[in-house]
PDB file of C-alpha atoms in Angstrom:
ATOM      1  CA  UNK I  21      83.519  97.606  87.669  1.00 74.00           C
ATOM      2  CA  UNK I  22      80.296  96.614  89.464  1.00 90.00           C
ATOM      3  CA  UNK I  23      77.794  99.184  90.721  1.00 92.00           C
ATOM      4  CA  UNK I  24      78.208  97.531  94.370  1.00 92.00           C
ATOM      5  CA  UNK I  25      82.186  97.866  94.194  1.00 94.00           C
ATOM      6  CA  UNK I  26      81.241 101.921  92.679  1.00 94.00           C
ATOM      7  CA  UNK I  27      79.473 102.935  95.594  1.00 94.00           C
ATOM      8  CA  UNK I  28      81.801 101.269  98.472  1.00 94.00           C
ATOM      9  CA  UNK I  29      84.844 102.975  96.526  1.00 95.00           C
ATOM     10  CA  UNK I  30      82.176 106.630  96.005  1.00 95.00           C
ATOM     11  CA  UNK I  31      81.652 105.784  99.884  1.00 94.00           C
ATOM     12  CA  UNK I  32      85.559 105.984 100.465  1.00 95.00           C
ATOM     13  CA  UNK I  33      86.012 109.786  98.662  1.00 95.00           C
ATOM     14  CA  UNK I  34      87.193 108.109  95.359  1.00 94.00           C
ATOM     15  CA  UNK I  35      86.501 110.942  92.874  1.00 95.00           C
ATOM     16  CA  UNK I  36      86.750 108.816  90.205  1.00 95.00           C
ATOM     17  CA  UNK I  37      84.369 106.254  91.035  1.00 95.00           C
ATOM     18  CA  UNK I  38      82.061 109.491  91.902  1.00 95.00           C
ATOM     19  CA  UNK I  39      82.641 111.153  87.999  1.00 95.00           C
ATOM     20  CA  UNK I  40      81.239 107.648  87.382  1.00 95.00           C
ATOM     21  CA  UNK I  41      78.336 107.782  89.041  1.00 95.00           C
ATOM     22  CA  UNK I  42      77.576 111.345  88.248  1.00 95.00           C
ATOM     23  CA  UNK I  43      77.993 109.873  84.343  1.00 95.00           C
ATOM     24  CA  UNK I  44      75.748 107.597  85.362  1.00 94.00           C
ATOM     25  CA  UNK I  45      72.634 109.218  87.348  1.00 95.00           C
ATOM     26  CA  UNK I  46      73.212 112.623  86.096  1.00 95.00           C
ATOM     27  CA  UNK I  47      70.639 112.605  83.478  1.00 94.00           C
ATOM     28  CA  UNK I  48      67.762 110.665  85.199  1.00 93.00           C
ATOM     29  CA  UNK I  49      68.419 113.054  87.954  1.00 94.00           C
ATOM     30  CA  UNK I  50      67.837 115.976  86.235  1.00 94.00           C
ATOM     31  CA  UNK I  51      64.956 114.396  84.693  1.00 91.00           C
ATOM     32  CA  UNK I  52      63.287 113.886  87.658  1.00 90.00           C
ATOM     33  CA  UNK I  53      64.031 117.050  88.932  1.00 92.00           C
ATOM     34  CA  UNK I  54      63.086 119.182  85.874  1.00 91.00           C
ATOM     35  CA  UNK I  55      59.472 117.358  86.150  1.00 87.00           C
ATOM     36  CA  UNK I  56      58.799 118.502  89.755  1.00 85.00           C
ATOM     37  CA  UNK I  57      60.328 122.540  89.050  1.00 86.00           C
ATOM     38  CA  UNK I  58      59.532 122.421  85.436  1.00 84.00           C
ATOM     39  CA  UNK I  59      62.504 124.557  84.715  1.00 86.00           C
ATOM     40  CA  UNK I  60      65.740 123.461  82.675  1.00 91.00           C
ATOM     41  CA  UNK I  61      68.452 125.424  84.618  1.00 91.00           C
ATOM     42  CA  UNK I  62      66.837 125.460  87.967  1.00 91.00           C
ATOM     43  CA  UNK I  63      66.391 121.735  87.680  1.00 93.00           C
ATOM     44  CA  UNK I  64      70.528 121.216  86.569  1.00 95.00           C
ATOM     45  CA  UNK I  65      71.050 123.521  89.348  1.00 94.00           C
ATOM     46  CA  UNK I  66      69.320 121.658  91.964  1.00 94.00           C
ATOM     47  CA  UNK I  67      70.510 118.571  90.469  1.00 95.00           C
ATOM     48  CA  UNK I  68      73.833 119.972  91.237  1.00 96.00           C
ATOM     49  CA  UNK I  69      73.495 120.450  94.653  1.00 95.00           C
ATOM     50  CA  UNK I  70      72.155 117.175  94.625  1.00 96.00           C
ATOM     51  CA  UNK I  71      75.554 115.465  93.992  1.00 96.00           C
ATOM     52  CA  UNK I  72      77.083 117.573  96.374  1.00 95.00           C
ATOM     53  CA  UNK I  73      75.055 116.764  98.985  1.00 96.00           C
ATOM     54  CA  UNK I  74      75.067 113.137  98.036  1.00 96.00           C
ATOM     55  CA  UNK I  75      79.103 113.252  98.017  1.00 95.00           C
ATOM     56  CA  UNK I  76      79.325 115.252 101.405  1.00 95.00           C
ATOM     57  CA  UNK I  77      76.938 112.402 103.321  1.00 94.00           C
ATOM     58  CA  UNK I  78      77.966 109.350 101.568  1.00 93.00           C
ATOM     59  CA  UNK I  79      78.176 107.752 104.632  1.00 92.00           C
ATOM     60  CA  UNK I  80      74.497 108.018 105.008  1.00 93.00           C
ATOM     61  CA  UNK I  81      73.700 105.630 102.325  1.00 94.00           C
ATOM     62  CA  UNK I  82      72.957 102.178 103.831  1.00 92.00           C
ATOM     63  CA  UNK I  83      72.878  99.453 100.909  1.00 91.00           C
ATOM     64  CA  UNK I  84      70.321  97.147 103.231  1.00 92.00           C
ATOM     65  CA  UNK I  85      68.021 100.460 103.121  1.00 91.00           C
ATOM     66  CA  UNK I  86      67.812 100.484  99.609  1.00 89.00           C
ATOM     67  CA  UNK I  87      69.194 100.898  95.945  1.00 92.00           C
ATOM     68  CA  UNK I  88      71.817 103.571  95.407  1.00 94.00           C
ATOM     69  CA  UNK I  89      70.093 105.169  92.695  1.00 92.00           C
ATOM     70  CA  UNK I  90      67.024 105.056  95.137  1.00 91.00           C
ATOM     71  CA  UNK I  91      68.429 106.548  97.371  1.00 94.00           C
ATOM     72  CA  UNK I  92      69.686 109.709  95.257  1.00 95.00           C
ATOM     73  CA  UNK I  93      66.229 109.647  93.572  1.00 92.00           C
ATOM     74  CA  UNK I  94      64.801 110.737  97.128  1.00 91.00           C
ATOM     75  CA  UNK I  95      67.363 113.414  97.884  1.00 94.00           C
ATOM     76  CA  UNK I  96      66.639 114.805  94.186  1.00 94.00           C
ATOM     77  CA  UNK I  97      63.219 114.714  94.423  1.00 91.00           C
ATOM     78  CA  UNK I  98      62.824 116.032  98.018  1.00 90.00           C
ATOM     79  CA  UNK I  99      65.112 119.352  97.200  1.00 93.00           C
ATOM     80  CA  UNK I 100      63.155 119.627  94.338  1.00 90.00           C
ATOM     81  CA  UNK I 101      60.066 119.657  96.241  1.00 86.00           C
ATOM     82  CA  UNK I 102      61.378 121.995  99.198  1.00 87.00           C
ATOM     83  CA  UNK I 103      62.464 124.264  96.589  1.00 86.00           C
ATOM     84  CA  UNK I 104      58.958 124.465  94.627  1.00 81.00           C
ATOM     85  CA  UNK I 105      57.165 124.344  98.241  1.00 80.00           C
ATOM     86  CA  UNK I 106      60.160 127.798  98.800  1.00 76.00           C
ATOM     87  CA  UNK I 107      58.769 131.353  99.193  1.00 69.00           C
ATOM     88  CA  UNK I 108      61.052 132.155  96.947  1.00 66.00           C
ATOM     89  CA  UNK I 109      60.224 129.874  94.239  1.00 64.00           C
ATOM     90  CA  UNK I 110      56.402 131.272  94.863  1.00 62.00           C
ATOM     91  CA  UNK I 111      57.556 134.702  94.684  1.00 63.00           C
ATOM     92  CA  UNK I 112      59.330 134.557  91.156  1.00 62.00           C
ATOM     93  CA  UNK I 113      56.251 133.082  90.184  1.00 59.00           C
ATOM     94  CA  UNK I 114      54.169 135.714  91.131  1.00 57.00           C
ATOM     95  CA  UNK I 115      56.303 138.715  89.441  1.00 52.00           C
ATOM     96  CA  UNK I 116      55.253 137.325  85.994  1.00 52.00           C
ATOM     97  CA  UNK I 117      53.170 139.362  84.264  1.00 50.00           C
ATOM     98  CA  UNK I 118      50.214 138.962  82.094  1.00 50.00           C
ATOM     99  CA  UNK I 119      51.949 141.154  79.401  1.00 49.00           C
ATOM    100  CA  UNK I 120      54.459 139.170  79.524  1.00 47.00           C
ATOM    101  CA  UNK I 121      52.379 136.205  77.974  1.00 49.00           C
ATOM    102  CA  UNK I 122      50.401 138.284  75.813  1.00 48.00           C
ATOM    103  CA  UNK I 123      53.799 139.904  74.949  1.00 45.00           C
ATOM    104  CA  UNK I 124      54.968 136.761  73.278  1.00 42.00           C
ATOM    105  CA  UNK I 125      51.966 136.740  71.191  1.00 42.00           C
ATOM    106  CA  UNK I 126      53.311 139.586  69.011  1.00 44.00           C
ATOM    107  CA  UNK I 127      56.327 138.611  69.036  1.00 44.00           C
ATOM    108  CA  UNK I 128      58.112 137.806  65.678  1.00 48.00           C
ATOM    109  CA  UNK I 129      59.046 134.293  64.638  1.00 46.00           C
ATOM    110  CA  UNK I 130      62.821 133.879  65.059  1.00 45.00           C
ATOM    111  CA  UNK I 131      63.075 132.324  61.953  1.00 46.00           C
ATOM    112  CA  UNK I 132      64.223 134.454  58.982  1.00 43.00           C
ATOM    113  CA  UNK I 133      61.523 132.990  56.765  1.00 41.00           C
ATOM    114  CA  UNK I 134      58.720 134.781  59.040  1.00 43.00           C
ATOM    115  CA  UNK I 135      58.994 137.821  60.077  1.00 40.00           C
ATOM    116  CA  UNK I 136      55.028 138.452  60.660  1.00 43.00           C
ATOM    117  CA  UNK I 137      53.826 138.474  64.062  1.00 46.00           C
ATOM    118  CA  UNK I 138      50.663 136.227  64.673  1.00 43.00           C
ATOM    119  CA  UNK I 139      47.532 138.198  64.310  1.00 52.00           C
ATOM    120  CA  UNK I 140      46.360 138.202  68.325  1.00 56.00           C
ATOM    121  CA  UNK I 141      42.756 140.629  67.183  1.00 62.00           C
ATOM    122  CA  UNK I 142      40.726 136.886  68.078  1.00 62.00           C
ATOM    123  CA  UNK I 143      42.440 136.369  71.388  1.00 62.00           C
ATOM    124  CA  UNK I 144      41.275 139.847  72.118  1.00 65.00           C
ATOM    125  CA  UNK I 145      37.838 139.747  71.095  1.00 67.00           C
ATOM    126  CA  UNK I 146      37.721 136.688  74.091  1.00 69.00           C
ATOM    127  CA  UNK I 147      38.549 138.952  77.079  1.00 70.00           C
ATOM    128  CA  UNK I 148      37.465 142.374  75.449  1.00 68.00           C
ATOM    129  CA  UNK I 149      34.334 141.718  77.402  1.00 73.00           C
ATOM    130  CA  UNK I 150      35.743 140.010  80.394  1.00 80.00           C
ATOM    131  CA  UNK I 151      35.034 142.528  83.806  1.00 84.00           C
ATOM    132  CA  UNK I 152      38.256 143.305  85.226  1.00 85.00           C
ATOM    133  CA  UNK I 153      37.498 141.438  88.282  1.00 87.00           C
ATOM    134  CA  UNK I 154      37.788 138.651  85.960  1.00 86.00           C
ATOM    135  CA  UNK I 155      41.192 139.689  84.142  1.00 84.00           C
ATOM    136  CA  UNK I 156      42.354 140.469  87.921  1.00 86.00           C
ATOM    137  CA  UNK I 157      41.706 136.699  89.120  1.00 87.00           C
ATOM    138  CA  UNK I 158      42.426 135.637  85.969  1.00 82.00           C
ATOM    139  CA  UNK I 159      45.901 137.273  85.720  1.00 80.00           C
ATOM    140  CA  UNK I 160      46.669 136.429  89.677  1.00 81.00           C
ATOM    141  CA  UNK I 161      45.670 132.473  88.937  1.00 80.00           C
ATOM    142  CA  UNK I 162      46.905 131.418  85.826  1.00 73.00           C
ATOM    143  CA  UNK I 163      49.657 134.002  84.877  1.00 67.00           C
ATOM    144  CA  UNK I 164      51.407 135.267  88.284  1.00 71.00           C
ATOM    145  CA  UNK I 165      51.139 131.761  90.206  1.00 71.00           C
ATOM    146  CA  UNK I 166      48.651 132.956  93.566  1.00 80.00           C
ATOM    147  CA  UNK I 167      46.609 130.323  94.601  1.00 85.00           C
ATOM    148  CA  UNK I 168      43.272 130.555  95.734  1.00 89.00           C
ATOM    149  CA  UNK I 169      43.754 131.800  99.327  1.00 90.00           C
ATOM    150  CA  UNK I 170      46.644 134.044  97.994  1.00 87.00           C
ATOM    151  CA  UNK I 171      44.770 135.687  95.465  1.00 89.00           C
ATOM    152  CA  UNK I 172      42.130 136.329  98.647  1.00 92.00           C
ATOM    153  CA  UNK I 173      44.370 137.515 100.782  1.00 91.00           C
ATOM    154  CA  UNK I 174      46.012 139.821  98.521  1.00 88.00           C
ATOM    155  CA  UNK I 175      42.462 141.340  96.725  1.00 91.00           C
ATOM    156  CA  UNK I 176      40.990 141.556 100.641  1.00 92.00           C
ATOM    157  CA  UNK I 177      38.099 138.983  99.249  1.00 93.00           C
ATOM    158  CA  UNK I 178      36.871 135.859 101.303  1.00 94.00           C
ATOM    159  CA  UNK I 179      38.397 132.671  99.724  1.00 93.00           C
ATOM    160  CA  UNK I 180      34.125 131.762  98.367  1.00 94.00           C
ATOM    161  CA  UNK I 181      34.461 135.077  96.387  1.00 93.00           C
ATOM    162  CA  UNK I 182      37.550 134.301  94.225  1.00 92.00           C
ATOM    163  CA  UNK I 183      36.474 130.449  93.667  1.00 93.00           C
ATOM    164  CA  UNK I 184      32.872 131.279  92.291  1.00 93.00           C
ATOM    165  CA  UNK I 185      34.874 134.855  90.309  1.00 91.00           C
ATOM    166  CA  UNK I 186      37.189 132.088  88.835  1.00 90.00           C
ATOM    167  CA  UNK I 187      34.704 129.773  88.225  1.00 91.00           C
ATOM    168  CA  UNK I 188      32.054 132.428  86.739  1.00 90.00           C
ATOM    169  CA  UNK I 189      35.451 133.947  84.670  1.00 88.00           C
ATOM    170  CA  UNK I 190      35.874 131.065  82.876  1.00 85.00           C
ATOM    171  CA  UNK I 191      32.494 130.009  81.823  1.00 87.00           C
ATOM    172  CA  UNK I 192      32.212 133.388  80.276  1.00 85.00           C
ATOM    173  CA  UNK I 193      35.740 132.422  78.107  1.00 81.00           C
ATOM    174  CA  UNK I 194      34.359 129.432  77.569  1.00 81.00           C
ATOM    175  CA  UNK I 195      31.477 131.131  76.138  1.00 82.00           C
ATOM    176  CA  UNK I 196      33.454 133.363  74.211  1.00 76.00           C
ATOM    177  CA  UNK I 197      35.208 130.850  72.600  1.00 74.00           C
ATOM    178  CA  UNK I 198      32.651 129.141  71.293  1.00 75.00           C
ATOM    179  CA  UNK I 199      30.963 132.338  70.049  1.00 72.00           C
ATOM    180  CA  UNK I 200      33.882 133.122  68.529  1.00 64.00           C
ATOM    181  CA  UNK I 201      34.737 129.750  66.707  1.00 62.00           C
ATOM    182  CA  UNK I 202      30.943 129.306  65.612  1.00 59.00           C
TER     183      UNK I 202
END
């Protein structure tokens, strides 16, 4: 059966020819939306809803508009955008901690050939000296998700303060890093 004769049939409420197309798109779909969320199960989730949506407003699609798979593509991608753009999606971000990260660092190797945990005394010696306003913008940037202006907001800092902070934070890493690897 041709892809033109799939949709028309999808169009009608034929489940069958819809099981086809889900066969079909259902990878590239999730694909697509796993690069935007960057999440396995969220992205199969949303890609769920996806066909759903696409099934309940099948009527919508207008062949002279576009290709079909086009025209999922855009639904997929534009849920998967409104969800990463969600304040809910921002707030899981945010409850991630720092020893979380670190925390994986020591943790053992699942394999039953090694048990030792990876020896994490160099990664300290890099932000032993760090301020803690650094590890505080540090931590809110690059392990709990803030932006910029969130990270201002939420420290009571003007916006200037946590760019040059950042900036200054991570020359001294730098720094460290080559110190350390010297």
């Amino acid at each position: 059966m041709d892809l033109d004769t799939l949709v028309v049939r999808f169009q009608k409420k034929d489940i069958l020819a819809f099981e086809k197309l889900y066969d079909m798109y259902w990878e590239n779909i999730c694909g697509v939306v796993h690069t935007i969320v960057k999440d396995k199960g969220l992205a199969e989730e949303i890609s769920q809803d996806v066909f759903a949506k696409i099934w309940n407003n099948s009527d919508s699609y207008n062949p002279s508009k576009g290709r079909f798979f086009t025209w999922i593509l855009n639904i997929a991608r534009n849920a998967a955008i409104d969800k990463v753009r969600s304040k809910s999606f921002k707030d899981q971000k945010k409850n991630l901690s720092a020893d979380y990260f670190v925390g994986i660092l020591n943790r053992p190797d699942s394999t039953e050939e090694s048990k030792e945990e990876i020896d994490t005394s160099q990664l300290k010696k890099l932000v032993l000296n760090l301020k803690e306003k650094c590890l505080e913008i540090i931590e809110m940037l690059y392990f709990k998700g803030y932006t910029q202006t969130e990270a201002s907001q939420e420290l009571d800092i003007p916006l200037g303060t946590v760019k040059t902070r950042n900036r200054s934070c991570i020359s001294q890493l730098r720094k460290n890093v080559t110190l350390e690897w010297k």
